[in-house]
Tab-separated table of C-alpha atoms and ligand atoms in Angstrom:
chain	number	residue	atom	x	y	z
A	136	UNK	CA	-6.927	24.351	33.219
A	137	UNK	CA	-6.496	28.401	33.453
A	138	UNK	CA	-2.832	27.702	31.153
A	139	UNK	CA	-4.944	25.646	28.676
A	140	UNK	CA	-7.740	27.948	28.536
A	141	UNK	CA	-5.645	31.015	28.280
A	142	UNK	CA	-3.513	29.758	25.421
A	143	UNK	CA	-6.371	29.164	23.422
A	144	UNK	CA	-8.674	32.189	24.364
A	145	UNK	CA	-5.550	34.156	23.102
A	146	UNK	CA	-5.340	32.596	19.773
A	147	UNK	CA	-5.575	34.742	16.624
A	148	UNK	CA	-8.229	31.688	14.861
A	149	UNK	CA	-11.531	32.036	13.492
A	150	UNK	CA	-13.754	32.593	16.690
A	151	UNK	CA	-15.968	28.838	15.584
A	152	UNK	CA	-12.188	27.341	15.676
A	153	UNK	CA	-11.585	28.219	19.136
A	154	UNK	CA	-15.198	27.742	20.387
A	155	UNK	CA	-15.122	24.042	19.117
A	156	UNK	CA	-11.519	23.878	20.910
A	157	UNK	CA	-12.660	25.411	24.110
A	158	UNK	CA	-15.658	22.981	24.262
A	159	UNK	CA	-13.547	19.901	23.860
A	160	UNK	CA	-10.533	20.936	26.006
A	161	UNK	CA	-13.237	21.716	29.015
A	162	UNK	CA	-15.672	19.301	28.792
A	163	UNK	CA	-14.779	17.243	31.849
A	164	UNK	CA	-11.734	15.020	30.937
A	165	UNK	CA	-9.934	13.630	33.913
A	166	UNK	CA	-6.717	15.312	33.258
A	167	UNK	CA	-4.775	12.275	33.766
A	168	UNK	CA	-2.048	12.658	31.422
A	169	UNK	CA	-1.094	16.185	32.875
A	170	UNK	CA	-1.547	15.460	36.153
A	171	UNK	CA	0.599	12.290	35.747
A	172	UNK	CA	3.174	13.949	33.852
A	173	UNK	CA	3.710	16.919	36.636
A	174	UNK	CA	3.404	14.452	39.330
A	175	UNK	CA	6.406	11.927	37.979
A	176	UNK	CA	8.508	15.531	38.127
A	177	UNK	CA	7.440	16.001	41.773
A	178	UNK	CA	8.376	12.579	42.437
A	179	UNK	CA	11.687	13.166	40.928
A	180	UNK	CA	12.315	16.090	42.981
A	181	UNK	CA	11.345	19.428	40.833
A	182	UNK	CA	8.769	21.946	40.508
A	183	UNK	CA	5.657	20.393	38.584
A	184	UNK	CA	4.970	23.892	37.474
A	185	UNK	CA	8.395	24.040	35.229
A	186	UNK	CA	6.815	21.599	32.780
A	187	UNK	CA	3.580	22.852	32.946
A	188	UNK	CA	3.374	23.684	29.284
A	189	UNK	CA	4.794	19.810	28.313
A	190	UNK	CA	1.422	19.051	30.401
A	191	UNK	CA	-0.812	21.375	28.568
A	192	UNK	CA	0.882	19.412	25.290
A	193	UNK	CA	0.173	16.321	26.632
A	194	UNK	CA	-3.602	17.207	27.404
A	195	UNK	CA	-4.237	19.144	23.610
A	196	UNK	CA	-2.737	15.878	22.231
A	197	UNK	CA	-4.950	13.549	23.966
A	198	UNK	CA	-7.984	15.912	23.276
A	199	UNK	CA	-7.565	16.028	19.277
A	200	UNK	CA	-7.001	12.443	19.224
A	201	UNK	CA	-10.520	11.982	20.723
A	202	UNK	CA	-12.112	14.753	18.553
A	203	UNK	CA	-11.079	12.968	15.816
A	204	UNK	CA	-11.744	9.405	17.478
A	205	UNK	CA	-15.423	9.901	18.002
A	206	UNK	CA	-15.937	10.970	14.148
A	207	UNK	CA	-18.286	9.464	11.777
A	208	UNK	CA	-15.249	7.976	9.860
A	209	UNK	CA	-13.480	6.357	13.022
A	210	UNK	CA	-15.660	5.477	16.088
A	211	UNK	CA	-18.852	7.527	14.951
A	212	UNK	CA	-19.899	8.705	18.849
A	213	UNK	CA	-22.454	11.086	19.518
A	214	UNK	CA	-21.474	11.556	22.885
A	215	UNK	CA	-18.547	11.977	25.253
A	216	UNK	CA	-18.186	12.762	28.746
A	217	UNK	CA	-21.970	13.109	29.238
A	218	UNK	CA	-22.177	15.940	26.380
A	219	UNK	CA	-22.360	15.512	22.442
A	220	UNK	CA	-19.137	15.022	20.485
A	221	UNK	CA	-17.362	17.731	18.944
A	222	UNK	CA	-18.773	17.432	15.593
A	223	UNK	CA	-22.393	16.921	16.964
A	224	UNK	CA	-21.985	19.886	18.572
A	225	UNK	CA	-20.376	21.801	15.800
A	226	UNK	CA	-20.176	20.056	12.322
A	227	UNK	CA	-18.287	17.616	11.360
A	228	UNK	CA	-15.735	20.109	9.206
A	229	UNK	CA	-15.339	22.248	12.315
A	230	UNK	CA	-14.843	19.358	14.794
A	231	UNK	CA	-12.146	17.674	11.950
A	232	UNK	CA	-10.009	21.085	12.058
A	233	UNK	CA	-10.553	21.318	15.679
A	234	UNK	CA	-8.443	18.751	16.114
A	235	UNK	CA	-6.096	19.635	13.954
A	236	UNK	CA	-5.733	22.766	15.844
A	237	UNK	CA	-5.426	21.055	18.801
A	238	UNK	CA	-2.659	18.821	17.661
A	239	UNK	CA	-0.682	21.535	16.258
A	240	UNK	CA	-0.857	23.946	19.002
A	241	UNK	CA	0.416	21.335	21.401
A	242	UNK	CA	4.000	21.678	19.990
A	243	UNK	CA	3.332	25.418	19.800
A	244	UNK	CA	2.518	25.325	23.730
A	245	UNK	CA	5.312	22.251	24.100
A	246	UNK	CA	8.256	24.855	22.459
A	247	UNK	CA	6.924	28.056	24.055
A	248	UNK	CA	9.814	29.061	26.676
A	249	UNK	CA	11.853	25.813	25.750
A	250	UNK	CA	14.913	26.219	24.563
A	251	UNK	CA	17.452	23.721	26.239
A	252	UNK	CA	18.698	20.346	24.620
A	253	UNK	CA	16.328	18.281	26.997
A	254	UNK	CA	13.350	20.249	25.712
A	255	UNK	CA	13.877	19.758	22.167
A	256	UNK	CA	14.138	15.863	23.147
A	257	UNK	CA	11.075	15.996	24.938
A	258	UNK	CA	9.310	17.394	21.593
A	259	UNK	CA	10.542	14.682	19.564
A	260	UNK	CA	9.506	12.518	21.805
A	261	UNK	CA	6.053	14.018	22.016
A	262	UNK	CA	6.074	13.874	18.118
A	263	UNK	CA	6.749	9.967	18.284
A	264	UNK	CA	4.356	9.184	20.950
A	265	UNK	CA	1.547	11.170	18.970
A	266	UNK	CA	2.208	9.803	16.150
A	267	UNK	CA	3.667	6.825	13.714
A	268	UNK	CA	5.890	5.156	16.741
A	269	UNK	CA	2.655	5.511	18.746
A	270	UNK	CA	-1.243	6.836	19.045
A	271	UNK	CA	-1.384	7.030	15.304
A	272	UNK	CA	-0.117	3.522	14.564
A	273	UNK	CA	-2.300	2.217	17.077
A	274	UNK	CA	-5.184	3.616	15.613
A	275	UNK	CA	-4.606	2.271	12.763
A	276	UNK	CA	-4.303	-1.351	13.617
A	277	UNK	CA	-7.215	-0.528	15.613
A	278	UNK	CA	-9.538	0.505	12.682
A	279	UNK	CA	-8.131	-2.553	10.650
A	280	UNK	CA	-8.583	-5.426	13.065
A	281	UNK	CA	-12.691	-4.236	13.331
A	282	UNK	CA	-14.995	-7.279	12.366
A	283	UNK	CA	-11.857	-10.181	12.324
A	284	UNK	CA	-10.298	-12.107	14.536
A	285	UNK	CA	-7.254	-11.462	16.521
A	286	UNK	CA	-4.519	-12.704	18.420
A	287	UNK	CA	-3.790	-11.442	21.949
A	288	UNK	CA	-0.205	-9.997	20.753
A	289	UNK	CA	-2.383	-7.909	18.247
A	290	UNK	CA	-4.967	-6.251	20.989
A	291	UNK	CA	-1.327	-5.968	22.994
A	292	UNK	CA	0.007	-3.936	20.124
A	293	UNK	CA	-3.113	-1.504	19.362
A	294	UNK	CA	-3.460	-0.831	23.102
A	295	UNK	CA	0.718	-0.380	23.324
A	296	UNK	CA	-0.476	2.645	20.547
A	297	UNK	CA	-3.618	3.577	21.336
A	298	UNK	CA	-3.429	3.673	25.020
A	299	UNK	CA	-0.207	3.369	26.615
A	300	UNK	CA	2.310	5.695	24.213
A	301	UNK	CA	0.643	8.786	25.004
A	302	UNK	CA	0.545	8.092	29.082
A	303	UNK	CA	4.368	6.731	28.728
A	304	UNK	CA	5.295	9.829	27.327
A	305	UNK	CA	4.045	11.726	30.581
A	306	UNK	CA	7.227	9.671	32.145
A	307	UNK	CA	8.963	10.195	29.490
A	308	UNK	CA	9.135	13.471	29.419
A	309	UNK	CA	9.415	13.992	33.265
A	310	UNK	CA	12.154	12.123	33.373
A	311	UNK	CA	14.460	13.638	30.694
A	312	UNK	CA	13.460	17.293	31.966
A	313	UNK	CA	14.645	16.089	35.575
A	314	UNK	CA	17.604	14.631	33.890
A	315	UNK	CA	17.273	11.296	35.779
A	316	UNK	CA	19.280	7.843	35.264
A	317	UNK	CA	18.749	5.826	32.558
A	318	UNK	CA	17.345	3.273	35.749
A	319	UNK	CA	15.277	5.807	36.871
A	320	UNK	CA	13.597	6.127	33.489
A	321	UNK	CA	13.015	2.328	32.839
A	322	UNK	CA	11.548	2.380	36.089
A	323	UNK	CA	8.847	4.794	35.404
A	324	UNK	CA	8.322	3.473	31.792
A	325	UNK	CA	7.692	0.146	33.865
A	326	UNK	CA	4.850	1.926	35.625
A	327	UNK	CA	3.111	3.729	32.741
A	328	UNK	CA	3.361	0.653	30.550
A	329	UNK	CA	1.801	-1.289	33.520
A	330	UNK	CA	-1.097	1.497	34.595
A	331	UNK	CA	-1.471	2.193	30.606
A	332	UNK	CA	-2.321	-1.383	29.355
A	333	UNK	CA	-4.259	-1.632	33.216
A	334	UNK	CA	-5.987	1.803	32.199
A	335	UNK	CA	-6.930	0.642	28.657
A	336	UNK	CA	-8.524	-2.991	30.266
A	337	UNK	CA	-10.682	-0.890	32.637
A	338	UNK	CA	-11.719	0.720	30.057
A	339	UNK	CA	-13.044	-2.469	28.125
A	340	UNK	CA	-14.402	-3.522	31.557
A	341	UNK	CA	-16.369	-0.561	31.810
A	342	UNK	CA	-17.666	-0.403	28.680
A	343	UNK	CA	-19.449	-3.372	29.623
A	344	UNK	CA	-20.132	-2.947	33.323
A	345	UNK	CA	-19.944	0.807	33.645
A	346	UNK	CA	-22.603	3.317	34.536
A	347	UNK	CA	-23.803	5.415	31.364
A	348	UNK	CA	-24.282	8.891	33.963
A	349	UNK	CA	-20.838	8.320	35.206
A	350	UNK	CA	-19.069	7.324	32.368
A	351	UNK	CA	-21.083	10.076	30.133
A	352	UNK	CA	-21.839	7.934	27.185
A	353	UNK	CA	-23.681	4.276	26.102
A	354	UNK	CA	-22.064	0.855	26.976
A	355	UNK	CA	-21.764	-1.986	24.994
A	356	UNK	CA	-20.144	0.275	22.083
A	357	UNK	CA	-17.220	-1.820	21.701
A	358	UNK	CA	-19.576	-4.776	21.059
A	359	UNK	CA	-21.594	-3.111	18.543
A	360	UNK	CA	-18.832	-2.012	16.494
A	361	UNK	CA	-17.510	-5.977	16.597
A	362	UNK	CA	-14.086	-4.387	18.413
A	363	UNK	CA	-11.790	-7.097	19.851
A	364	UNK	CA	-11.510	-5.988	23.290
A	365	UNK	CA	-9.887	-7.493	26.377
A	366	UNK	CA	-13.398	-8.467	27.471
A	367	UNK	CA	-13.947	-10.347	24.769
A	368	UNK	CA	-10.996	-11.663	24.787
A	369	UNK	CA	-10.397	-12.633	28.706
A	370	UNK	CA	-14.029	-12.409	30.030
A	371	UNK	CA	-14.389	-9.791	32.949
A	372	UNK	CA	-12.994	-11.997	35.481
A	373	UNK	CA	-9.936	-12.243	34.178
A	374	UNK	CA	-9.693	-8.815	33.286
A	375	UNK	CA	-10.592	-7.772	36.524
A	376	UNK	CA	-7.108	-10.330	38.228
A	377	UNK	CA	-5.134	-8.837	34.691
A	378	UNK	CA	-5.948	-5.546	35.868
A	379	UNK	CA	-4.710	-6.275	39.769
A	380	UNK	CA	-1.751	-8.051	38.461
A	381	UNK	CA	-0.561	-5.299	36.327
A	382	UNK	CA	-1.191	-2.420	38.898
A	383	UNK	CA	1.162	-4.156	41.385
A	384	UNK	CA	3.734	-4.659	38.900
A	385	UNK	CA	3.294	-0.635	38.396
A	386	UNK	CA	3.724	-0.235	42.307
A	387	UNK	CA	6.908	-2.362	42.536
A	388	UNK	CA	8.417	-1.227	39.512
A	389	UNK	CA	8.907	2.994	41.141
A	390	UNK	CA	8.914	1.849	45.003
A	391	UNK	CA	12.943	2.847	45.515
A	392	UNK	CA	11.516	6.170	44.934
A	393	UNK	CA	8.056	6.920	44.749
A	394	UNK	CA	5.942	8.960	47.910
A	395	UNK	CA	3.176	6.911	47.775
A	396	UNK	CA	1.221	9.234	45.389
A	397	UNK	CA	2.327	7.115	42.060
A	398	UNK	CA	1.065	4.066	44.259
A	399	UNK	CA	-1.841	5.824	44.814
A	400	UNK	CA	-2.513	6.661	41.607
A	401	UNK	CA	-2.476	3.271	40.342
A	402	UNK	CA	-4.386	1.975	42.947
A	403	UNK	CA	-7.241	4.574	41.933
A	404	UNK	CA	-7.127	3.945	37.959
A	405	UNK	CA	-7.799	-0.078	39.110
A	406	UNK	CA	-11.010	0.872	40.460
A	407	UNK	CA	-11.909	4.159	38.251
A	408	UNK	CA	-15.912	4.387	37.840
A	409	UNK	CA	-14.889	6.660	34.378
B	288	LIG	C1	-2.990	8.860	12.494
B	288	LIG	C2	-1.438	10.483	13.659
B	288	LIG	C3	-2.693	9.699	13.650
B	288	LIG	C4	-3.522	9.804	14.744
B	288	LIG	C5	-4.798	9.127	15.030
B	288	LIG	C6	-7.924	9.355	16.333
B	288	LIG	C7	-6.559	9.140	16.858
B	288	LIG	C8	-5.418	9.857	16.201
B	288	LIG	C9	-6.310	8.401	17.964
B	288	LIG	C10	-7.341	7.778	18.821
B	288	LIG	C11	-6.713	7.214	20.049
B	288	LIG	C12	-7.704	6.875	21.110
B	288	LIG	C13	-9.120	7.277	20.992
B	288	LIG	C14	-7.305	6.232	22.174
B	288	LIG	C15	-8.205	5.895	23.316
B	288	LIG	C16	-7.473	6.101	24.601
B	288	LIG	C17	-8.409	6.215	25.761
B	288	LIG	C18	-8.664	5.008	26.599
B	288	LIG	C19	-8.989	7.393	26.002
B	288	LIG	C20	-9.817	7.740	27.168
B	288	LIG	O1	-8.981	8.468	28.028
B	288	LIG	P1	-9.499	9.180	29.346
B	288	LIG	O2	-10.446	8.268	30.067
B	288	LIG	O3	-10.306	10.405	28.757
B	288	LIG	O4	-8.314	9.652	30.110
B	288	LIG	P2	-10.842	11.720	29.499
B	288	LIG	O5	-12.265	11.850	29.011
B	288	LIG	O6	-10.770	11.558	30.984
B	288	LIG	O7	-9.980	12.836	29.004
């Protein structure tokens, strides 16, 4: 938090720019991307704090991408995380350049004090998971598939976008700054495709079932806005054994190496109350 506050409290931007940054980036996000990304380094043996910055990418990343998300034009939310969206809060122009900012400082933050041939990688990387080979793609199939049927390879591929690029990037990236085998690396992708397509399913689930205080914002949203979810889809039985299913497969897939805390962490996301 202190990095990511620091880097843009120092920024030379219009003081509305950073304001509308500084709300998003601290409004109460779980930090999961980060804190997975610096705890697959652990895991592999290094100082989370090296890739700190990579983290800090990660987070700005995933915070534009819901600035922009909960616009008028995409999902049109009024809230997140239990406080009004960025553009409630401060215009929709603001909120639309907010995340612009956002996205563009992460590879300023992501190249800061980076200059070896696994860094570079790791931006490129970053760029693909953001972007076209990613998030970005996935959004897109997202908006198109709203009010039509779909087939269950189609909500696979949106959520393999949406959802799962940008927290198979946190492995990703760990694993080519720790220089591990090319096993090692399939290994953890294993895990984040398994927790991020778990992650993304929980996420339907609680959009039905979930507590508005806890989750910070209305359920039933998905059904409202006629999305094709894996509730729909499945039914929350289902979901709930899909979810189980795919969180052991995480666990198995990093046991020849994992402390328990990647376990753990799976284990938590299964039963997440937001
Ligand atoms: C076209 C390049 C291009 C990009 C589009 C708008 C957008 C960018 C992407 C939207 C992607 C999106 C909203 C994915 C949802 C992923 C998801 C389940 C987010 C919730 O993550 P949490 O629960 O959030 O980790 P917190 O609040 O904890 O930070």
């Amino acid at each position: 938090n202190e990095r990511l506050y620091e880097f843009i409290e120092k920024m030379d931007a219009p003081q509305k720019l950073k304001e509308a940054m500084l709300y998003s980036i601290s409004a109460g996000g779980k930090r999961l991307r980060p804190c997975l990304m610096m705890q697959f380094y652990k895991v592999l043996g290094y100082n989370p704090k090296e890739i700190l910055d990579f983290a800090c990418a990660v987070e700005m990343i995933h915070t534009y991408s819901l600035i922009h998300d909960d616009l008028p034009c995409m999902d049109d939310d009024d809230m997140r995380r239990g406080k009004q969206s960025c553009h409630i809060a401060f215009g929709e122009d603001i909120a639309l350049l907010a995340g612009d900012a956002m996205l563009t400082a992460a590879f300023e933050i992501a190249s800061e004090n980076t200059d070896t041939a696994n860094a570079v990688k790791c931006i490129n990387l970053l760029a693909k998971a953001a972007g076209m080979w990613g998030m970005g793609a996935g959004q897109c199939l997202d908006l198109q598939s709203e009010n039509r049927q779909i087939s269950a390879d189609e909500l696979k591929e949106i959520h393999k976008g949406k959802t799962v690029a940008m927290i198979k990037i946190c492995a990703q990236v760990a694993c080519a700054m720790a220089n591990v085998s090319q096993d090692v690396t399939l290994k953890c992708e294993k895990y984040c495709d398994n927790i991020g397509l778990a992650f993304q399913i929980r996420d339907d689930v609680l959009d039905k079932i979930g507590d508005e205080e806890l989750l910070g914002k209305p359920i039933n949203s998905d059904c409202e806005n006629n999305k094709n979810t894996y509730v729909s889809f499945y039914g929350l039985e289902k979901c709930n054994e899909y979810v189980d299913t795919l969180t052991s497969g995480a666990i198995d897939a990093v046991s020849d190496f994992d402390d328990g805390s990647l376990s753990k962490l799976a284990e938590y996301l299964a039963k997440r109350k937001h």
